[in-house]
PDB file of C-alpha atoms and ligand atoms in Angstrom:
ATOM      1  CA  UNK A1382       0.000   0.000   0.000  1.00  0.00           C
ATOM      2  CA  UNK A1383       1.151   3.556  -0.593  1.00  0.00           C
ATOM      3  CA  UNK A1384       0.080   7.014   0.490  1.00  0.00           C
ATOM      4  CA  UNK A1385       1.036   8.556  -2.863  1.00  0.00           C
ATOM      5  CA  UNK A1386      -2.353   9.071  -4.479  1.00  0.00           C
ATOM      6  CA  UNK A1387      -1.697  12.530  -5.899  1.00  0.00           C
ATOM      7  CA  UNK A1388      -2.253  11.548  -9.552  1.00  0.00           C
ATOM      8  CA  UNK A1389      -5.514   9.738  -8.857  1.00  0.00           C
ATOM      9  CA  UNK A1390      -8.679  10.399 -10.841  1.00  0.00           C
ATOM     10  CA  UNK A1391     -10.953   7.354 -10.341  1.00  0.00           C
ATOM     11  CA  UNK A1392     -11.454   5.942  -6.856  1.00  0.00           C
ATOM     12  CA  UNK A1393     -13.295   2.742  -5.939  1.00  0.00           C
ATOM     13  CA  UNK A1394     -14.866   2.546  -2.467  1.00  0.00           C
ATOM     14  CA  UNK A1395     -15.513  -0.904  -1.010  1.00  0.00           C
ATOM     15  CA  UNK A1396     -18.086  -1.120   1.792  1.00  0.00           C
ATOM     16  CA  UNK A1397     -16.880  -4.257   3.592  1.00  0.00           C
ATOM     17  CA  UNK A1398     -18.091  -3.711   7.148  1.00  0.00           C
ATOM     18  CA  UNK A1399     -21.189  -5.956   7.099  1.00  0.00           C
ATOM     19  CA  UNK A1400     -21.547  -8.918   9.451  1.00  0.00           C
ATOM     20  CA  UNK A1401     -22.841 -11.349   6.843  1.00  0.00           C
ATOM     21  CA  UNK A1402     -25.321 -13.006   9.177  1.00  0.00           C
ATOM     22  CA  UNK A1403     -27.187 -14.721   6.314  1.00  0.00           C
ATOM     23  CA  UNK A1404     -23.982 -16.634   5.589  1.00  0.00           C
ATOM     24  CA  UNK A1405     -24.078 -18.205   9.072  1.00  0.00           C
ATOM     25  CA  UNK A1406     -21.845 -17.648  12.144  1.00  0.00           C
ATOM     26  CA  UNK A1407     -18.175 -16.748  11.697  1.00  0.00           C
ATOM     27  CA  UNK A1408     -15.897 -13.863  10.697  1.00  0.00           C
ATOM     28  CA  UNK A1409     -17.336 -10.721   9.058  1.00  0.00           C
ATOM     29  CA  UNK A1410     -18.428 -11.604   5.538  1.00  0.00           C
ATOM     30  CA  UNK A1411     -15.645  -9.768   3.697  1.00  0.00           C
ATOM     31  CA  UNK A1412     -13.066 -11.843   5.574  1.00  0.00           C
ATOM     32  CA  UNK A1413     -14.682 -15.223   4.891  1.00  0.00           C
ATOM     33  CA  UNK A1414     -12.561 -17.307   2.584  1.00  0.00           C
ATOM     34  CA  UNK A1415     -13.359 -18.462  -0.938  1.00  0.00           C
ATOM     35  CA  UNK A1416     -10.960 -21.223  -2.036  1.00  0.00           C
ATOM     36  CA  UNK A1417      -8.530 -20.172   0.734  1.00  0.00           C
ATOM     37  CA  UNK A1418      -8.504 -16.400   0.078  1.00  0.00           C
ATOM     38  CA  UNK A1419     -10.692 -13.805   1.859  1.00  0.00           C
ATOM     39  CA  UNK A1420     -13.571 -12.500  -0.267  1.00  0.00           C
ATOM     40  CA  UNK A1421     -12.336  -8.920   0.129  1.00  0.00           C
ATOM     41  CA  UNK A1422      -9.033  -9.692  -1.613  1.00  0.00           C
ATOM     42  CA  UNK A1423     -10.872 -10.805  -4.784  1.00  0.00           C
ATOM     43  CA  UNK A1424     -13.028  -7.667  -4.771  1.00  0.00           C
ATOM     44  CA  UNK A1425     -10.090  -5.282  -4.283  1.00  0.00           C
ATOM     45  CA  UNK A1426      -8.060  -7.108  -6.941  1.00  0.00           C
ATOM     46  CA  UNK A1427     -10.887  -6.825  -9.510  1.00  0.00           C
ATOM     47  CA  UNK A1428     -11.221  -3.076  -8.899  1.00  0.00           C
ATOM     48  CA  UNK A1429      -7.489  -2.341  -8.763  1.00  0.00           C
ATOM     49  CA  UNK A1430      -6.921  -4.323 -11.975  1.00  0.00           C
ATOM     50  CA  UNK A1431      -9.109  -1.990 -14.014  1.00  0.00           C
ATOM     51  CA  UNK A1432      -6.851   0.335 -16.001  1.00  0.00           C
ATOM     52  CA  UNK A1433      -9.182   3.200 -15.054  1.00  0.00           C
ATOM     53  CA  UNK A1434      -9.009   2.752 -11.262  1.00  0.00           C
ATOM     54  CA  UNK A1435      -6.242   4.625  -9.428  1.00  0.00           C
ATOM     55  CA  UNK A1436      -7.299   4.380  -5.771  1.00  0.00           C
ATOM     56  CA  UNK A1437      -9.243   1.816  -3.713  1.00  0.00           C
ATOM     57  CA  UNK A1438     -10.591   2.654  -0.243  1.00  0.00           C
ATOM     58  CA  UNK A1439     -11.950  -0.220   1.863  1.00  0.00           C
ATOM     59  CA  UNK A1440     -14.404   0.446   4.723  1.00  0.00           C
ATOM     60  CA  UNK A1441     -13.579  -2.419   7.100  1.00  0.00           C
ATOM     61  CA  UNK A1442     -15.354  -3.629  10.248  1.00  0.00           C
ATOM     62  CA  UNK A1443     -13.912  -1.290  12.916  1.00  0.00           C
ATOM     63  CA  UNK A1444     -12.884  -4.146  15.226  1.00  0.00           C
ATOM     64  CA  UNK A1445     -10.937  -5.812  12.387  1.00  0.00           C
ATOM     65  CA  UNK A1446      -9.292  -2.788  10.809  1.00  0.00           C
ATOM     66  CA  UNK A1447      -5.734  -3.859  11.708  1.00  0.00           C
ATOM     67  CA  UNK A1448      -6.311  -7.389  10.336  1.00  0.00           C
ATOM     68  CA  UNK A1449      -7.706  -5.960   7.100  1.00  0.00           C
ATOM     69  CA  UNK A1450      -4.751  -3.557   6.722  1.00  0.00           C
ATOM     70  CA  UNK A1451      -2.296  -6.419   7.329  1.00  0.00           C
ATOM     71  CA  UNK A1452      -4.158  -8.681   4.892  1.00  0.00           C
ATOM     72  CA  UNK A1453      -4.157  -6.100   2.087  1.00  0.00           C
ATOM     73  CA  UNK A1454      -0.541  -5.074   2.775  1.00  0.00           C
ATOM     74  CA  UNK A1455       0.501  -8.637   1.952  1.00  0.00           C
ATOM     75  CA  UNK A1456      -1.008  -8.433  -1.571  1.00  0.00           C
ATOM     76  CA  UNK A1457       0.220  -6.820  -4.778  1.00  0.00           C
ATOM     77  CA  UNK A1458      -2.336  -4.442  -6.295  1.00  0.00           C
ATOM     78  CA  UNK A1459      -2.013  -2.191  -9.307  1.00  0.00           C
ATOM     79  CA  UNK A1460      -3.715   0.747  -7.522  1.00  0.00           C
ATOM     80  CA  UNK A1461      -3.197   2.521  -4.195  1.00  0.00           C
ATOM     81  CA  UNK A1462      -5.226   0.750  -1.489  1.00  0.00           C
ATOM     82  CA  UNK A1463      -6.155   2.209   1.889  1.00  0.00           C
ATOM     83  CA  UNK A1464      -8.456   1.125   4.721  1.00  0.00           C
ATOM     84  CA  UNK A1465     -10.848   3.151   6.904  1.00  0.00           C
ATOM     85  CA  UNK A1466     -13.281   2.071   9.636  1.00  0.00           C
ATOM     86  CA  UNK A1467     -16.780   1.314   8.311  1.00  0.00           C
ATOM     87  CA  UNK A1468     -20.029   2.366  10.001  1.00  0.00           C
ATOM     88  CA  UNK A1469     -23.264   0.887  11.358  1.00  0.00           C
ATOM     89  CA  UNK A1470     -24.963   0.867   7.943  1.00  0.00           C
ATOM     90  CA  UNK A1471     -23.746   0.369   4.393  1.00  0.00           C
ATOM     91  CA  UNK A1472     -24.350   4.000   3.551  1.00  0.00           C
ATOM     92  CA  UNK A1473     -22.395   5.144   6.624  1.00  0.00           C
ATOM     93  CA  UNK A1474     -19.523   2.910   5.509  1.00  0.00           C
ATOM     94  CA  UNK A1475     -19.576   4.529   2.053  1.00  0.00           C
ATOM     95  CA  UNK A1476     -19.732   8.019   3.597  1.00  0.00           C
ATOM     96  CA  UNK A1477     -16.691   7.248   5.751  1.00  0.00           C
ATOM     97  CA  UNK A1478     -14.721   5.994   2.754  1.00  0.00           C
ATOM     98  CA  UNK A1479     -15.606   9.194   0.853  1.00  0.00           C
ATOM     99  CA  UNK A1480     -13.985  11.369   3.522  1.00  0.00           C
ATOM    100  CA  UNK A1481     -10.358  12.019   2.749  1.00  0.00           C
ATOM    101  CA  UNK A1482     -10.362  11.023  -0.919  1.00  0.00           C
ATOM    102  CA  UNK A1483      -7.551  12.836  -2.746  1.00  0.00           C
ATOM    103  CA  UNK A1484      -8.623  16.197  -4.257  1.00  0.00           C
ATOM    104  CA  UNK A1485      -8.023  15.160  -7.858  1.00  0.00           C
ATOM    105  CA  UNK A1486     -10.445  12.209  -7.773  1.00  0.00           C
ATOM    106  CA  UNK A1487     -13.437  13.137  -9.899  1.00  0.00           C
ATOM    107  CA  UNK A1488     -15.103   9.744 -10.474  1.00  0.00           C
ATOM    108  CA  UNK A1489     -16.077   7.419  -7.634  1.00  0.00           C
ATOM    109  CA  UNK A1490     -17.165   3.781  -7.931  1.00  0.00           C
ATOM    110  CA  UNK A1491     -18.864   2.013  -5.023  1.00  0.00           C
ATOM    111  CA  UNK A1492     -18.505  -1.763  -4.973  1.00  0.00           C
ATOM    112  CA  UNK A1493     -19.793  -4.287  -2.415  1.00  0.00           C
ATOM    113  CA  UNK A1494     -17.082  -6.527  -0.990  1.00  0.00           C
ATOM    114  CA  UNK A1495     -19.831  -9.146  -1.145  1.00  0.00           C
ATOM    115  CA  UNK A1496     -19.506  -9.220  -4.982  1.00  0.00           C
ATOM    116  CA  UNK A1497     -15.939 -10.560  -5.095  1.00  0.00           C
ATOM    117  CA  UNK A1498     -15.984 -12.033  -8.604  1.00  0.00           C
ATOM    118  CA  UNK A1499     -17.046  -8.999 -10.624  1.00  0.00           C
ATOM    119  CA  UNK A1500     -15.136  -9.115 -13.920  1.00  0.00           C
ATOM    120  CA  UNK A1501     -12.590  -6.320 -14.444  1.00  0.00           C
ATOM    121  CA  UNK A1502     -14.378  -5.472 -17.723  1.00  0.00           C
ATOM    122  CA  UNK A1503     -17.560  -4.610 -15.804  1.00  0.00           C
ATOM    123  CA  UNK A1504     -15.602  -2.280 -13.506  1.00  0.00           C
ATOM    124  CA  UNK A1505     -14.051  -0.564 -16.530  1.00  0.00           C
ATOM    125  CA  UNK A1506     -17.409  -0.290 -18.349  1.00  0.00           C
ATOM    126  CA  UNK A1507     -18.991   1.508 -15.380  1.00  0.00           C
ATOM    127  CA  UNK A1508     -16.051   3.896 -14.928  1.00  0.00           C
ATOM    128  CA  UNK A1509     -15.966   4.696 -18.671  1.00  0.00           C
ATOM    129  CA  UNK A1510     -19.686   5.432 -18.748  1.00  0.00           C
ATOM    130  CA  UNK A1511     -19.222   8.006 -15.966  1.00  0.00           C
ATOM    131  CA  UNK A1512     -16.200   9.456 -17.750  1.00  0.00           C
ATOM    132  CA  UNK A1513     -18.341   9.532 -20.907  1.00  0.00           C
ATOM    133  CA  UNK A1514     -20.788  11.969 -19.298  1.00  0.00           C
ATOM    134  CA  UNK A1515     -23.278   9.957 -17.198  1.00  0.00           C
ATOM    135  CA  UNK A1516     -23.311  11.269 -13.604  1.00  0.00           C
ATOM    136  CA  UNK A1517     -24.704   7.995 -12.190  1.00  0.00           C
ATOM    137  CA  UNK A1518     -24.226   4.503 -13.656  1.00  0.00           C
ATOM    138  CA  UNK A1519     -25.414   1.051 -12.537  1.00  0.00           C
ATOM    139  CA  UNK A1520     -24.679  -2.408 -13.990  1.00  0.00           C
ATOM    140  CA  UNK A1521     -27.852  -4.465 -14.459  1.00  0.00           C
ATOM    141  CA  UNK A1522     -28.782  -8.050 -15.349  1.00  0.00           C
ATOM    142  CA  UNK A1523     -32.103  -9.607 -16.415  1.00  0.00           C
ATOM    143  CA  UNK A1524     -34.127 -11.653 -13.920  1.00  0.00           C
ATOM    144  CA  UNK A1525     -34.568 -15.388 -14.385  1.00  0.00           C
ATOM    145  CA  UNK A1526     -37.469 -16.159 -12.022  1.00  0.00           C
ATOM    146  CA  UNK A1527     -41.133 -15.311 -12.450  1.00  0.00           C
ATOM    147  CA  UNK A1528     -41.802 -12.410 -10.049  1.00  0.00           C
ATOM    148  CA  UNK A1529     -44.993 -11.802  -8.043  1.00  0.00           C
ATOM    149  CA  UNK A1530     -45.850  -8.929  -5.755  1.00  0.00           C
ATOM    150  CA  UNK A1531     -47.372  -9.623  -2.327  1.00  0.00           C
ATOM    151  CA  UNK A1532     -49.706  -7.314  -0.403  1.00  0.00           C
ATOM    152  CA  UNK A1533     -49.184  -6.001   3.148  1.00  0.00           C
ATOM    153  CA  UNK A1534     -50.887  -9.076   4.677  1.00  0.00           C
ATOM    154  CA  UNK A1535     -48.456 -11.302   2.796  1.00  0.00           C
ATOM    155  CA  UNK A1536     -51.215 -12.501   0.449  1.00  0.00           C
ATOM    156  CA  UNK A1537     -50.122 -13.302  -3.073  1.00  0.00           C
ATOM    157  CA  UNK A1538     -50.650 -10.546  -5.641  1.00  0.00           C
ATOM    158  CA  UNK A1539     -50.235 -10.374  -9.397  1.00  0.00           C
ATOM    159  CA  UNK A1540     -47.280 -11.581 -11.452  1.00  0.00           C
ATOM    160  CA  UNK A1541     -45.052  -8.669 -12.440  1.00  0.00           C
ATOM    161  CA  UNK A1542     -43.755  -8.913 -15.998  1.00  0.00           C
ATOM    162  CA  UNK A1543     -40.031  -9.592 -15.680  1.00  0.00           C
ATOM    163  CA  UNK A1544     -39.385  -8.268 -19.203  1.00  0.00           C
ATOM    164  CA  UNK A1545     -39.179  -4.768 -17.828  1.00  0.00           C
ATOM    165  CA  UNK A1546     -37.287  -5.618 -14.625  1.00  0.00           C
ATOM    166  CA  UNK A1547     -33.528  -5.767 -14.045  1.00  0.00           C
ATOM    167  CA  UNK A1548     -31.461  -6.650 -10.986  1.00  0.00           C
ATOM    168  CA  UNK A1549     -28.952  -3.959 -10.040  1.00  0.00           C
ATOM    169  CA  UNK A1550     -25.364  -4.901  -9.182  1.00  0.00           C
ATOM    170  CA  UNK A1551     -22.212  -3.041  -8.226  1.00  0.00           C
ATOM    171  CA  UNK A1552     -19.844  -1.306  -8.908  1.00  0.00           C
ATOM    172  CA  UNK A1553     -22.058   1.724  -9.285  1.00  0.00           C
ATOM    173  CA  UNK A1554     -20.272   4.782 -10.632  1.00  0.00           C
ATOM    174  CA  UNK A1555     -20.773   8.486  -9.978  1.00  0.00           C
ATOM    175  CA  UNK A1556     -19.167  11.817 -10.468  1.00  0.00           C
ATOM    176  CA  UNK A1557     -17.634  12.683  -7.143  1.00  0.00           C
ATOM    177  CA  UNK A1558     -19.755  15.803  -6.566  1.00  0.00           C
ATOM    178  CA  UNK A1559     -23.013  13.902  -7.163  1.00  0.00           C
ATOM    179  CA  UNK A1560     -22.111  11.089  -4.743  1.00  0.00           C
ATOM    180  CA  UNK A1561     -20.919  13.546  -2.101  1.00  0.00           C
ATOM    181  CA  UNK A1562     -24.116  15.581  -2.434  1.00  0.00           C
ATOM    182  CA  UNK A1563     -26.244  12.439  -2.116  1.00  0.00           C
ATOM    183  CA  UNK A1564     -24.448  11.403   1.076  1.00  0.00           C
ATOM    184  CA  UNK A1565     -24.711  14.916   2.513  1.00  0.00           C
ATOM    185  CA  UNK A1566     -28.371  15.541   1.639  1.00  0.00           C
ATOM    186  CA  UNK A1567     -30.262  12.236   1.395  1.00  0.00           C
ATOM    187  CA  UNK A1568     -31.415  10.408   4.490  1.00  0.00           C
ATOM    188  CA  UNK A1569     -33.779   7.825   2.987  1.00  0.00           C
ATOM    189  CA  UNK A1570     -33.819   4.068   3.577  1.00  0.00           C
ATOM    190  CA  UNK A1571     -32.290   2.997   0.246  1.00  0.00           C
ATOM    191  CA  UNK A1572     -30.152  -0.102  -0.342  1.00  0.00           C
ATOM    192  CA  UNK A1573     -27.713   1.408  -2.815  1.00  0.00           C
ATOM    193  CA  UNK A1574     -26.027   4.666  -3.765  1.00  0.00           C
ATOM    194  CA  UNK A1575     -27.874   5.045  -7.067  1.00  0.00           C
ATOM    195  CA  UNK A1576     -31.138   5.145  -5.083  1.00  0.00           C
ATOM    196  CA  UNK A1577     -29.774   8.065  -3.045  1.00  0.00           C
ATOM    197  CA  UNK A1578     -28.530   9.920  -6.117  1.00  0.00           C
ATOM    198  CA  UNK A1579     -31.856   9.431  -7.905  1.00  0.00           C
ATOM    199  CA  UNK A1580     -33.697  11.092  -5.052  1.00  0.00           C
ATOM    200  CA  UNK A1581     -31.716  14.258  -5.891  1.00  0.00           C
ATOM    201  CA  UNK A1582     -33.414  14.145  -9.314  1.00  0.00           C
ATOM    202  CA  UNK A1583     -30.277  12.965 -11.126  1.00  0.00           C
ATOM    203  CA  UNK A1584     -30.846  10.397 -13.918  1.00  0.00           C
ATOM    204  CA  UNK A1585     -29.282   6.947 -13.531  1.00  0.00           C
ATOM    205  CA  UNK A1586     -27.806   5.243 -16.610  1.00  0.00           C
ATOM    206  CA  UNK A1587     -27.678   1.425 -16.939  1.00  0.00           C
ATOM    207  CA  UNK A1588     -24.880  -0.647 -18.508  1.00  0.00           C
ATOM    208  CA  UNK A1589     -24.699  -4.428 -18.873  1.00  0.00           C
ATOM    209  CA  UNK A1590     -23.758  -6.174 -15.636  1.00  0.00           C
ATOM    210  CA  UNK A1591     -22.368  -9.715 -15.442  1.00  0.00           C
ATOM    211  CA  UNK A1592     -23.671 -12.955 -13.923  1.00  0.00           C
ATOM    212  CA  UNK A1593     -20.347 -13.457 -12.109  1.00  0.00           C
ATOM    213  CA  UNK A1594     -20.869 -10.170 -10.233  1.00  0.00           C
ATOM    214  CA  UNK A1595     -23.477 -11.935  -8.049  1.00  0.00           C
ATOM    215  CA  UNK A1596     -23.640 -11.127  -4.340  1.00  0.00           C
ATOM    216  CA  UNK A1597     -22.334 -13.797  -1.979  1.00  0.00           C
ATOM    217  CA  UNK A1598     -25.103 -13.823   0.599  1.00  0.00           C
ATOM    218  CA  UNK A1599     -26.136 -17.389   1.452  1.00  0.00           C
ATOM    219  CA  UNK A1600     -24.082 -20.582   1.954  1.00  0.00           C
ATOM    220  CA  UNK A1601     -25.002 -21.807  -1.553  1.00  0.00           C
ATOM    221  CA  UNK A1602     -23.395 -18.664  -3.027  1.00  0.00           C
ATOM    222  CA  UNK A1603     -20.041 -19.762  -1.539  1.00  0.00           C
ATOM    223  CA  UNK A1604     -20.233 -23.036  -3.486  1.00  0.00           C
ATOM    224  CA  UNK A1605     -21.055 -21.145  -6.678  1.00  0.00           C
ATOM    225  CA  UNK A1606     -18.243 -18.632  -6.108  1.00  0.00           C
ATOM    226  CA  UNK A1607     -15.690 -21.384  -5.495  1.00  0.00           C
ATOM    227  CA  UNK A1608     -16.766 -23.110  -8.727  1.00  0.00           C
ATOM    228  CA  UNK A1609     -16.259 -19.884 -10.674  1.00  0.00           C
ATOM    229  CA  UNK A1610     -12.796 -19.472  -9.094  1.00  0.00           C
ATOM    230  CA  UNK A1611     -11.870 -23.078  -9.990  1.00  0.00           C
ATOM    231  CA  UNK A1612     -12.994 -22.539 -13.592  1.00  0.00           C
ATOM    232  CA  UNK A1613     -10.995 -19.292 -13.867  1.00  0.00           C
ATOM    233  CA  UNK A1614      -7.871 -21.117 -12.608  1.00  0.00           C
ATOM    234  CA  UNK A1615      -7.973 -23.751 -15.356  1.00  0.00           C
ATOM    235  CA  UNK A1616      -8.471 -21.240 -18.158  1.00  0.00           C
TER     236      UNK A1616
HETATM  237  O1  LIG I 337     -25.917  -6.433   3.822  1.00  0.00           O
HETATM  238  P1  LIG I 337     -25.677  -6.244   2.363  1.00  0.00           P
HETATM  239  O2  LIG I 337     -25.460  -7.548   1.671  1.00  0.00           O
HETATM  240  O3  LIG I 337     -26.622  -5.342   1.655  1.00  0.00           O
HETATM  241  O4  LIG I 337     -24.248  -5.509   2.300  1.00  0.00           O
HETATM  242  C1  LIG I 337     -23.738  -5.000   1.090  1.00  0.00           C
HETATM  243  C2  LIG I 337     -22.310  -4.528   1.323  1.00  0.00           C
HETATM  244  O5  LIG I 337     -22.294  -3.464   2.274  1.00  0.00           O
HETATM  245  C3  LIG I 337     -21.376  -5.631   1.851  1.00  0.00           C
HETATM  246  O6  LIG I 337     -20.158  -5.611   1.121  1.00  0.00           O
HETATM  247  C4  LIG I 337     -21.183  -5.244   3.310  1.00  0.00           C
HETATM  248  O7  LIG I 337     -19.908  -5.616   3.828  1.00  0.00           O
HETATM  249  C5  LIG I 337     -21.313  -3.722   3.260  1.00  0.00           C
HETATM  250  N1  LIG I 337     -21.723  -3.134   4.550  1.00  0.00           N
HETATM  251  C6  LIG I 337     -20.893  -2.184   5.152  1.00  0.00           C
HETATM  252  N2  LIG I 337     -21.243  -1.646   6.376  1.00  0.00           N
HETATM  253  C7  LIG I 337     -22.362  -2.041   7.011  1.00  0.00           C
HETATM  254  C8  LIG I 337     -23.233  -3.009   6.405  1.00  0.00           C
HETATM  255  C9  LIG I 337     -22.888  -3.527   5.155  1.00  0.00           C
HETATM  256  O8  LIG I 337     -19.850  -1.827   4.611  1.00  0.00           O
HETATM  257  N3  LIG I 337     -22.628  -1.538   8.211  1.00  0.00           N
END
């Protein structure tokens, strides 16, 4: 890791401070291993390997910050990587990572540590779309299941046509001023940064996501992730 980030223009923030309770008991999710390597290392490597990313800032669980620093110090990354303490919510973790970004960063990506296998090409596509003039960019994928809405009493409602629905992944990309404004002004219960930015009235642009950018949430996702890693190793 290095403190020399003076030439940076694109930063990637990695909220990694979640507990990962749906994955079962154990270490915080970002530190759980996939094929012997902590999930966070894959995520940081994917971001740092994009030719457009200069700086990566990880928001780590505050009680594990020294372990995370030591873990990342042992790796070779092709971007500057630093670690800050995360917060009580995802959006607080992102806000903490935003503080102290170098002045010359003008594009900021936000990527969940829980999506460790995002292809580098997806990271680059999001960053280029922001550089190309879109102030807010999300990667999306089609849905495979039939979707139904349910009413407040949990009674089954109508099928929602999936043709017009997409699942939103990360990294999401923003101009720095837009993301900073959203974190300063929006206090709504949203699950991602694009939701916050949209509530400022700023349009969100979609690019193609990737099936390997899935979120590792449940035990079955670990099996899937390890299969993807094994397949990448034999290529
Ligand atoms: O809980 P969820 O799966 O939505 O978390 C998405 C991402 O946000 C994960 O990478 C998790 O580590 C991160 N997070 C965080 N700080 C929190 C809660 C979640 O950085 N307090």
